[in-house]
Short mmCIF file of C-alpha atoms and ligand atoms in Angstrom, two decimals:
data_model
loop_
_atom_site.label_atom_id
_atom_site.label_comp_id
_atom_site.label_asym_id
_atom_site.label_seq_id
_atom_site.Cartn_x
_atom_site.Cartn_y
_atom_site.Cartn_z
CA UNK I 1 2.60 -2.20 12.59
CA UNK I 2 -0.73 -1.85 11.09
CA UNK I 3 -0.43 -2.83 7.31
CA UNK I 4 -2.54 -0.75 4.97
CA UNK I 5 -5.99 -1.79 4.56
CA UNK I 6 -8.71 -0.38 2.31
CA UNK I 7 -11.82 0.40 4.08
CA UNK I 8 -13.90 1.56 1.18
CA UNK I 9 -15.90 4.28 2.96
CA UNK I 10 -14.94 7.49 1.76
CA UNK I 11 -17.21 9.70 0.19
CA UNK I 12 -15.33 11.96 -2.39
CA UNK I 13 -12.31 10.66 -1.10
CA UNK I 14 -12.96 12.36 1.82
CA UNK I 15 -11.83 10.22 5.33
CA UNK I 16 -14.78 10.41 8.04
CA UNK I 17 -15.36 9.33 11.68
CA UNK I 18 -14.86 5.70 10.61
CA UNK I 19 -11.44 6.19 9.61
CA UNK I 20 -11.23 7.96 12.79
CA UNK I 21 -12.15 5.22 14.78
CA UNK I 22 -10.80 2.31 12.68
CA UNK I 23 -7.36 3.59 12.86
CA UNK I 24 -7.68 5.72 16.14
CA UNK I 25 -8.36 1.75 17.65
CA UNK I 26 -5.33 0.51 16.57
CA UNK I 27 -2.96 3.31 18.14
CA UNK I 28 -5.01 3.02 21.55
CA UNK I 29 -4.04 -0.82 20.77
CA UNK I 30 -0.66 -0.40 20.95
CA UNK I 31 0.47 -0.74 17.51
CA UNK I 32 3.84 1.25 16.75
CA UNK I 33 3.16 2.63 13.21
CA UNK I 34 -0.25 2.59 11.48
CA UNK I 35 -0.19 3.02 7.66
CA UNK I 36 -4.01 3.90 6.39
CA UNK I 37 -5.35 2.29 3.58
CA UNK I 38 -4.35 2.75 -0.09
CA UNK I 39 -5.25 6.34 -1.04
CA UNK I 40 -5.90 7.39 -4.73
CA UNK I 41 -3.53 10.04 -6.23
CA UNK I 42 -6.47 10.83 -8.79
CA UNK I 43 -10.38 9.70 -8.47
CA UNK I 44 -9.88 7.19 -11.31
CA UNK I 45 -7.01 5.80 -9.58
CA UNK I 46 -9.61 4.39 -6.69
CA UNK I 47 -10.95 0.68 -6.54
CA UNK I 48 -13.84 1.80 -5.50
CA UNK I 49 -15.71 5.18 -5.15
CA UNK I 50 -15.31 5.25 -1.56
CA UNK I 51 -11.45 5.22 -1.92
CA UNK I 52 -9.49 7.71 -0.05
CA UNK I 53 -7.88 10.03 -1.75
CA UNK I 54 -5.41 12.95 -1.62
CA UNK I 55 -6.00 14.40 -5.15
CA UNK I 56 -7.04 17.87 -3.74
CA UNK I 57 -6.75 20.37 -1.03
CA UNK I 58 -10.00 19.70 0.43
CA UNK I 59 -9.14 16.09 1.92
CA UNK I 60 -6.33 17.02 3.84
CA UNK I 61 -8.35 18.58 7.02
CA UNK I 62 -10.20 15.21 8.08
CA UNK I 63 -6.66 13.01 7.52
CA UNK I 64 -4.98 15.61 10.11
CA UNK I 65 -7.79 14.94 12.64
CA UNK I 66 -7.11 11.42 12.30
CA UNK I 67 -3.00 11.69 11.82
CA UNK I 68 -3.47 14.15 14.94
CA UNK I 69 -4.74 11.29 17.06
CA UNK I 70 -3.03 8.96 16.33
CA UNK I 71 0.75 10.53 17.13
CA UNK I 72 -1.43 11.44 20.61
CA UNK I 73 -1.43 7.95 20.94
CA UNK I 74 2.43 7.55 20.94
CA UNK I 75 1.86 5.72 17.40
CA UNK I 76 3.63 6.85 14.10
CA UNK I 77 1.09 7.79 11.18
CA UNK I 78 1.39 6.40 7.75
CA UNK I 79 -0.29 6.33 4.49
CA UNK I 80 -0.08 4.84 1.24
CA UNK I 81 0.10 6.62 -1.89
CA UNK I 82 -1.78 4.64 -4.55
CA UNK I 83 -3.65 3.94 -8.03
CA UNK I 84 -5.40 1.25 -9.11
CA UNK I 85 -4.81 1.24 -13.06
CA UNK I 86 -6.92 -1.26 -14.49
CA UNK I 87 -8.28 -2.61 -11.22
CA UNK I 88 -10.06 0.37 -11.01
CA UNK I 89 -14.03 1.03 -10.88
CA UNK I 90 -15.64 -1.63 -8.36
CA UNK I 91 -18.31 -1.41 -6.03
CA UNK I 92 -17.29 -2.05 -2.06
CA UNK I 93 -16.76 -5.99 -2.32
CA UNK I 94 -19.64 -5.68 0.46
CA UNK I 95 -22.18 -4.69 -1.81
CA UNK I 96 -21.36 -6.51 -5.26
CA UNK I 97 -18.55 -7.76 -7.31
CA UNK I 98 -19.43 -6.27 -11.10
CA UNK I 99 -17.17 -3.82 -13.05
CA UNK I 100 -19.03 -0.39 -12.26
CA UNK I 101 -20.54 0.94 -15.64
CA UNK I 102 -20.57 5.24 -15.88
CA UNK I 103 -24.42 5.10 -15.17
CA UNK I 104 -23.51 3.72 -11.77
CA UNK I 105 -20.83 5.88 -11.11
CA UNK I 106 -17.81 4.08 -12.56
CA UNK I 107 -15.34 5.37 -15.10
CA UNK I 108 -12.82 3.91 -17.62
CA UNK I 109 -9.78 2.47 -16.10
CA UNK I 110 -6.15 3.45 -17.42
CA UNK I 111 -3.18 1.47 -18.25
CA UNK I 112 0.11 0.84 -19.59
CA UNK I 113 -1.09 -1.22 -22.07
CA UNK I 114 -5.23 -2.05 -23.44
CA UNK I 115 -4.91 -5.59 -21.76
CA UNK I 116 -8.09 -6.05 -19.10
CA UNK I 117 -6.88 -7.82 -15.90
CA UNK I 118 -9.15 -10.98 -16.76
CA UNK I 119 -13.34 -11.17 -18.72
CA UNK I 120 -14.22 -9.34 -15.30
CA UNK I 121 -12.56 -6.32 -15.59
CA UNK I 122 -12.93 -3.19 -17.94
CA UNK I 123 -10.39 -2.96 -21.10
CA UNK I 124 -8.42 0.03 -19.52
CA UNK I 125 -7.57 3.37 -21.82
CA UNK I 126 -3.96 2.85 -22.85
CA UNK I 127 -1.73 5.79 -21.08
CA UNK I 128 -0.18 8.43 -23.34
CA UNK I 129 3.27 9.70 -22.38
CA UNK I 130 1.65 13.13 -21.36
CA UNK I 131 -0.56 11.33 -19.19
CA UNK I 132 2.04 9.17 -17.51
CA UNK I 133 3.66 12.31 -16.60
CA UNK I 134 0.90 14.22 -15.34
CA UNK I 135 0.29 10.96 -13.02
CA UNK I 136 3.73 11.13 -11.47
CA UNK I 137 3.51 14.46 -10.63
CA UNK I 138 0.05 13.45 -8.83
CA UNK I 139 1.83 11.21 -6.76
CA UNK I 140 4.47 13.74 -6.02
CA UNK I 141 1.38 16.17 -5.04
CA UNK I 142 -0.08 13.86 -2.98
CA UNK I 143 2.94 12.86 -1.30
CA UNK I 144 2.78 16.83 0.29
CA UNK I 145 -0.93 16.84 0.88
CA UNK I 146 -0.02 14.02 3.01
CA UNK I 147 2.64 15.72 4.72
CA UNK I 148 0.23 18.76 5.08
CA UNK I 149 -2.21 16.28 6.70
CA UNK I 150 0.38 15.26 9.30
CA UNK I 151 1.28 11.62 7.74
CA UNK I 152 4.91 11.17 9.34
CA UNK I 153 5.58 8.38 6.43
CA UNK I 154 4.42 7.29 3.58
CA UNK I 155 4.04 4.11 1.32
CA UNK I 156 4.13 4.15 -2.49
CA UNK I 157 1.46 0.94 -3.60
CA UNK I 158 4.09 -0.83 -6.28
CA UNK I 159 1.83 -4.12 -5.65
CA UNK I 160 -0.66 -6.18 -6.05
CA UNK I 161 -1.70 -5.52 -9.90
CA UNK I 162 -2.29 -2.24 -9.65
CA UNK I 163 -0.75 0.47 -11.97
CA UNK I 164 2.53 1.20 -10.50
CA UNK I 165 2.76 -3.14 -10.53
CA UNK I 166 0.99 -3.09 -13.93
CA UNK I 167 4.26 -1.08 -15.38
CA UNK I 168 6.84 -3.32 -13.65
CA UNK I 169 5.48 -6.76 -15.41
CA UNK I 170 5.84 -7.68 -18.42
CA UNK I 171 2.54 -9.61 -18.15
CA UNK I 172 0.57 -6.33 -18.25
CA UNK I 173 2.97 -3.93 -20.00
CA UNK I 174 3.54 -4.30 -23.51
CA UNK I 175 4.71 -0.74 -24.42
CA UNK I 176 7.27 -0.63 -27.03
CA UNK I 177 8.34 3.26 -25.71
CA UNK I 178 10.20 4.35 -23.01
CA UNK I 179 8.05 2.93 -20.37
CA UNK I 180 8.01 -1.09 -21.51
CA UNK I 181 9.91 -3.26 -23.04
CA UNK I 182 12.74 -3.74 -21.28
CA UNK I 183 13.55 -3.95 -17.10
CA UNK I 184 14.71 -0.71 -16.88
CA UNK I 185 11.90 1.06 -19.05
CA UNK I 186 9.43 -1.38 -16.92
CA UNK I 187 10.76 0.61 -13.77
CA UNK I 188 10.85 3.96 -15.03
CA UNK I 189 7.20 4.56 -13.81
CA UNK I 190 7.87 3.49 -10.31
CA UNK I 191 11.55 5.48 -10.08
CA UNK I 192 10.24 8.44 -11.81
CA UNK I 193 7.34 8.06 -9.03
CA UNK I 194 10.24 7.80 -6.57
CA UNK I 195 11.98 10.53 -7.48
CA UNK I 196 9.35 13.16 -7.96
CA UNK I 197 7.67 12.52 -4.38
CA UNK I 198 10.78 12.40 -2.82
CA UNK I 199 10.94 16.16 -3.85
CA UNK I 200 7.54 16.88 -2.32
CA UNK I 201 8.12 14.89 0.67
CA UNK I 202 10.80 16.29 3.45
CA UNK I 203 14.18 14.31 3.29
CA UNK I 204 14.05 13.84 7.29
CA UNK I 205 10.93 11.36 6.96
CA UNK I 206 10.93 8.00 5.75
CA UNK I 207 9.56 6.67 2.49
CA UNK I 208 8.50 2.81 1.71
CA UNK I 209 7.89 1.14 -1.41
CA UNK I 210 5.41 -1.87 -1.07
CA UNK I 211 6.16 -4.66 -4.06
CA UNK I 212 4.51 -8.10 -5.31
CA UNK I 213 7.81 -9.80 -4.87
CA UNK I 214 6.84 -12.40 -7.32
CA UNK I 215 3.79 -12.68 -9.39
CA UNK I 216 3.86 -16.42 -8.80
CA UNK I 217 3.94 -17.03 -12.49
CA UNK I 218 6.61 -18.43 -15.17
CA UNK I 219 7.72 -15.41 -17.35
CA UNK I 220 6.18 -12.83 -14.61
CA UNK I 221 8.07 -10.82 -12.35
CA UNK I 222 10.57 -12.64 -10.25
CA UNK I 223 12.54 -12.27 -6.63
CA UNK I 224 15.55 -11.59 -8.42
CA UNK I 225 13.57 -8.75 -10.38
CA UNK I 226 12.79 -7.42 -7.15
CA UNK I 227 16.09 -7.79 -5.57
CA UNK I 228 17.64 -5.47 -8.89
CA UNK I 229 14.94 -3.18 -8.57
CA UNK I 230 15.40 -2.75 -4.99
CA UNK I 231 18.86 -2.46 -4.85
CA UNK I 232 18.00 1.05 -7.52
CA UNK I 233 15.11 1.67 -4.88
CA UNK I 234 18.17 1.88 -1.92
CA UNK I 235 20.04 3.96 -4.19
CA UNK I 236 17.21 6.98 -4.52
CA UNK I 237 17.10 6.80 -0.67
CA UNK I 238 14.56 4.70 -0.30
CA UNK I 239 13.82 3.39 3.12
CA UNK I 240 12.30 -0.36 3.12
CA UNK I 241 10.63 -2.31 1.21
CA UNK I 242 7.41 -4.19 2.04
CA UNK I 243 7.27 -7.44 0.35
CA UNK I 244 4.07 -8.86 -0.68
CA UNK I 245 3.19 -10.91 -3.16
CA UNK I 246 0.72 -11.68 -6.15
CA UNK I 247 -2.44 -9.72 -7.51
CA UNK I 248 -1.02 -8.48 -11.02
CA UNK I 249 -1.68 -12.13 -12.85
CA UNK I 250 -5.25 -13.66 -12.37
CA UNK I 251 -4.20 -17.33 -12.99
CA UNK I 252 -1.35 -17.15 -9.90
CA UNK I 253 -1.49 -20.40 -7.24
CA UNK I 254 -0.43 -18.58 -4.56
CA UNK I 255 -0.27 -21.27 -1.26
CA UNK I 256 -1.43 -19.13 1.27
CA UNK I 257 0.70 -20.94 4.67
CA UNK I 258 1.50 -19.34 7.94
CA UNK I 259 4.18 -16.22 6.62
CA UNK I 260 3.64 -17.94 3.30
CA UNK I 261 5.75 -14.16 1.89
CA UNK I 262 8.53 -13.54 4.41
CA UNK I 263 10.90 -15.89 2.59
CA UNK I 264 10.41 -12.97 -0.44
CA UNK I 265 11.33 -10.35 2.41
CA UNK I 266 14.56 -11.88 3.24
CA UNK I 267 15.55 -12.33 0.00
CA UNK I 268 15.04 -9.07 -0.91
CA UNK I 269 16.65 -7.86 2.99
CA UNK I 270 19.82 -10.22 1.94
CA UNK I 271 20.10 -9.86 -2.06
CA UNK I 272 19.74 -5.79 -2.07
CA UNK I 273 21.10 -4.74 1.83
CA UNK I 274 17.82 -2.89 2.23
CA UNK I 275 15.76 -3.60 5.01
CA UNK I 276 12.18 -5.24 4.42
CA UNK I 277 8.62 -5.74 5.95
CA UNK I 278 7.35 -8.94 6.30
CA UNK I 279 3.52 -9.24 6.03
CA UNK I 280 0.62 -12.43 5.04
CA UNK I 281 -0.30 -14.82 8.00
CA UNK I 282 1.58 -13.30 10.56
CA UNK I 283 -0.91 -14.10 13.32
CA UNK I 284 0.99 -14.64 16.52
CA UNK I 285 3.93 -12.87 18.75
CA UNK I 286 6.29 -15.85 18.74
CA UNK I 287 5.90 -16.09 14.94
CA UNK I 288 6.65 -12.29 14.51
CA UNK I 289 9.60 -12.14 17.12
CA UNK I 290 11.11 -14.77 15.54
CA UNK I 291 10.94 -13.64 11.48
CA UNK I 292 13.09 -10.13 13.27
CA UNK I 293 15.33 -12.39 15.39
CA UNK I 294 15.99 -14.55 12.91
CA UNK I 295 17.10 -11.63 10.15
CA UNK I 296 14.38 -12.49 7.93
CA UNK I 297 12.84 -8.74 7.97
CA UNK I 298 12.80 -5.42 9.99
CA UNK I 299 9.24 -5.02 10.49
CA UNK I 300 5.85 -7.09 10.35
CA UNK I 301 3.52 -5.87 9.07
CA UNK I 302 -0.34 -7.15 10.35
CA UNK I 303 -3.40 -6.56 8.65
CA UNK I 304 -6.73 -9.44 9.18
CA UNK I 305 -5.05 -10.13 13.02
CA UNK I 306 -5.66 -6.48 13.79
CA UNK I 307 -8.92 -5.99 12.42
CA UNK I 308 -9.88 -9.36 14.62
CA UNK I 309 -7.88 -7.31 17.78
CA UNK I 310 -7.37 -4.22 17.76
CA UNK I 311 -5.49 -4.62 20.97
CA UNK I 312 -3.29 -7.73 19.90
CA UNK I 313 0.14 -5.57 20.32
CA UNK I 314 -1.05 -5.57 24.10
CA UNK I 315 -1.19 -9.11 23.93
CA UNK I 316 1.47 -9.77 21.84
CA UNK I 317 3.92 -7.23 24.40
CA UNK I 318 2.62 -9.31 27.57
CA UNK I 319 3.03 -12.29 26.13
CA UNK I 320 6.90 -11.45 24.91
CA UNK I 321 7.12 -10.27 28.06
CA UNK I 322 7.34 -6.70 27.21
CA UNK I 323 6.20 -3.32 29.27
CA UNK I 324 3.96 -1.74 26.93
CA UNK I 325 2.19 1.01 28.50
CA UNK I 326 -1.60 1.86 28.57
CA UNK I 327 -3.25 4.79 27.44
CA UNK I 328 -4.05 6.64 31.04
CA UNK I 329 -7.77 6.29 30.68
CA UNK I 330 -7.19 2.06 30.78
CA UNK I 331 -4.10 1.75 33.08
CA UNK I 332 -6.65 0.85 35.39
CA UNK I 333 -7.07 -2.55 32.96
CA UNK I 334 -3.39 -3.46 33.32
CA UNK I 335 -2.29 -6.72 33.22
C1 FMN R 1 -9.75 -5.48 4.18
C2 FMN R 1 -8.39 -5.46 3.54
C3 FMN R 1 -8.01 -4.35 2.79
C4 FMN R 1 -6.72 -4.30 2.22
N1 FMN R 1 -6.33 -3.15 1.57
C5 FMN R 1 -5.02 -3.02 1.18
C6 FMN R 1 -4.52 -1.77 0.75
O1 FMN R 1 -5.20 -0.74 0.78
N2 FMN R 1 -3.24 -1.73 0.32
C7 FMN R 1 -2.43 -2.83 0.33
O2 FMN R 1 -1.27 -2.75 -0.07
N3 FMN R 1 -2.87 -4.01 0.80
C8 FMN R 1 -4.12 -4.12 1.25
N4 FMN R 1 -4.54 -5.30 1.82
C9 FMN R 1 -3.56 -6.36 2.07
C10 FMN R 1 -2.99 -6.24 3.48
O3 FMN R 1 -2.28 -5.03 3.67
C11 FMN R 1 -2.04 -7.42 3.77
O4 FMN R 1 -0.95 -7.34 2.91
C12 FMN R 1 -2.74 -8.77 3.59
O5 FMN R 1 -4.02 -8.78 4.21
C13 FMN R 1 -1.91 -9.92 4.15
O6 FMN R 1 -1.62 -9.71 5.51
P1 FMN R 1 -2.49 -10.43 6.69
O7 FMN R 1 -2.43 -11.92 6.44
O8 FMN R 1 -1.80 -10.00 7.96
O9 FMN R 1 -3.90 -9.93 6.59
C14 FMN R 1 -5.83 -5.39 2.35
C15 FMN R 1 -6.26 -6.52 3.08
C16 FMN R 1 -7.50 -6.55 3.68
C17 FMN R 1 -7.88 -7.75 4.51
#
């Protein structure tokens, strides 16, 4: 499956013909379940301004083209839910790598606690209670605009640093209320999350929580913090958990090896009985067959190997010796 990846060309969160075509490319490719990029739940809770988002009614229409296509294809259609907390306000990493200021269209990041990500990045607004709840009930909104757009699952973005990951840590949450402190108030952002989408979103279709497993830091969130939160994540009817890795503590060694994460995914897979998605240097067909033969996780997830080939599950199937079949207008190409 297609693992979520930003594409940073939005314009007012709005998805255009690139999207189309980015994503349309990798269900004519052969790939079983696309999930689209990280999608802001609010326009401060984009990296970028050319996030997508789902914050109002007016970005549904060009998703449903796109989520439209894609199920044409034979492929499922995903999308992730997201917000980028203190991450928040960057120019596309094509164009420059400086905190946005307001004059050039940025705004001031929010967190669970004043504490910048590192000298790069802005001092975020510390969240009030009323605004933690109005953000969960964004989420929950968003979770039915993306129903109304056609999405047939959808991701919650519990990684890489950003705010959902920001409240699990206790590197970047020092809240002394309900919502720090302890584990449990840690994950009360995440479950509240959880449970509030899971009332907008139809009981029928799956739901996936994607989690930095480990921070890869002494004192930061752990594999056997993941493994207790997961096992609460099973219990709200959650459907898998994506395990990646990372992104929440700027002075991480992370050793980036072939599957260098799917170790976290069947820890997770064995400690909580939940099944997992493996994802980070999965690059060939052998490698991926292999992590599902072996138990290690339930699905891989690819992201840089399919924007290198679109088509790769056609080479992967041929090469695993599967039948995958060709959209009609290339059987003509068949192997
Ligand atoms: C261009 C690009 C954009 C990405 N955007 C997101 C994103 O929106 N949400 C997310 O959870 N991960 C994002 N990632 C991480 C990927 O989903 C994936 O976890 C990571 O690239 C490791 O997998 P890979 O080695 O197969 O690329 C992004 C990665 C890339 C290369």
């Amino acid at each position: 499956m297609v693992s979520p990846m930003c594409q940073y060309s939005a314009i007012d969160g709005v998805a255009n013909d690139w999207h189309l075509v980015h994503l349309g490319s990798r269900a004519v490719g052969g790939a079983g379940l696309i999930i689209a990029e990280a999608c802001a739940v609010a326009p401060e809770g984009r990296i970028t301004p050319n996030d997508l988002g789902l914050w109002k009614e007016e970005q549904i229409p060009a998703l449903k083209r796109i989520t439209d296509f894609i199920k044409e294809q034979g492929s499922v259609a995903g999308i992730q839910l997201a917000h980028a907390g203190r991450k928040a306000s960057f120019p596309k990493p094509w164009v420059g790598a400086e905190l946005l200021s307001e004059d050039q269209g940025g705004w001031e990041p929010v967190a669970p606690s004043a504490k910048p990500f590192n000298d790069k990045y802005a001092l975020p607004h510390e969240l009030t209670t009323v605004e933690i709840m109005q953000l969960i009930n964004q989420f929950a909104e968003a979770g039915s605009r993306a129903y109304q757009a056609g999405f047939q699952l959808i991701e919650l973005h519990a990684a890489h640093g950003y705010l959902i990951n920001e409240f699990l840590s206790p590197l970047s949450n020092h809240r002394t209320d309900d919502w720090g402190g302890s584990f449990e108030n840690r994950c009360r952002f995440l479950i509240e999350i959880v449970k509030a989408v899971k009332k907008s979103w139809p009981d029928n279709l799956p739901i996936f929580v994607r989690i930095s497993a480990t921070e890869w830091v002494d004192g930061g969130w752990s594999i056997s913090d993941s493994i207790a939160l997961s096992k609460e994540l099973k219990t709200l009817g959650i459907d898998l958990i994506d395990c990646s890795s990372g992104g929440n503590a700027a002075n991480a060694k992370i050793a980036l090896t072939p599957g260098y994460q799917v170790s976290l995914a069947k820890a997770v897979r064995d400690g909580a009985a939940i099944a997992t998605g493996a994802v980070g240097l999965i690059t060939n067909a052998i490698q991926a067959q292999t992590i599902l033969e072996q138990g290690e996780a339930d699905l891989i997830f690819l992201g840089r190997k399919l924007l290198r080939d679109p088509y790769f599950p056609l080479h992967a199937a041929k090469e695993l010796g599967v039948n995958l079949v060709l959209p009609g207008q290339y059987q003509r190409a068949a192997f």
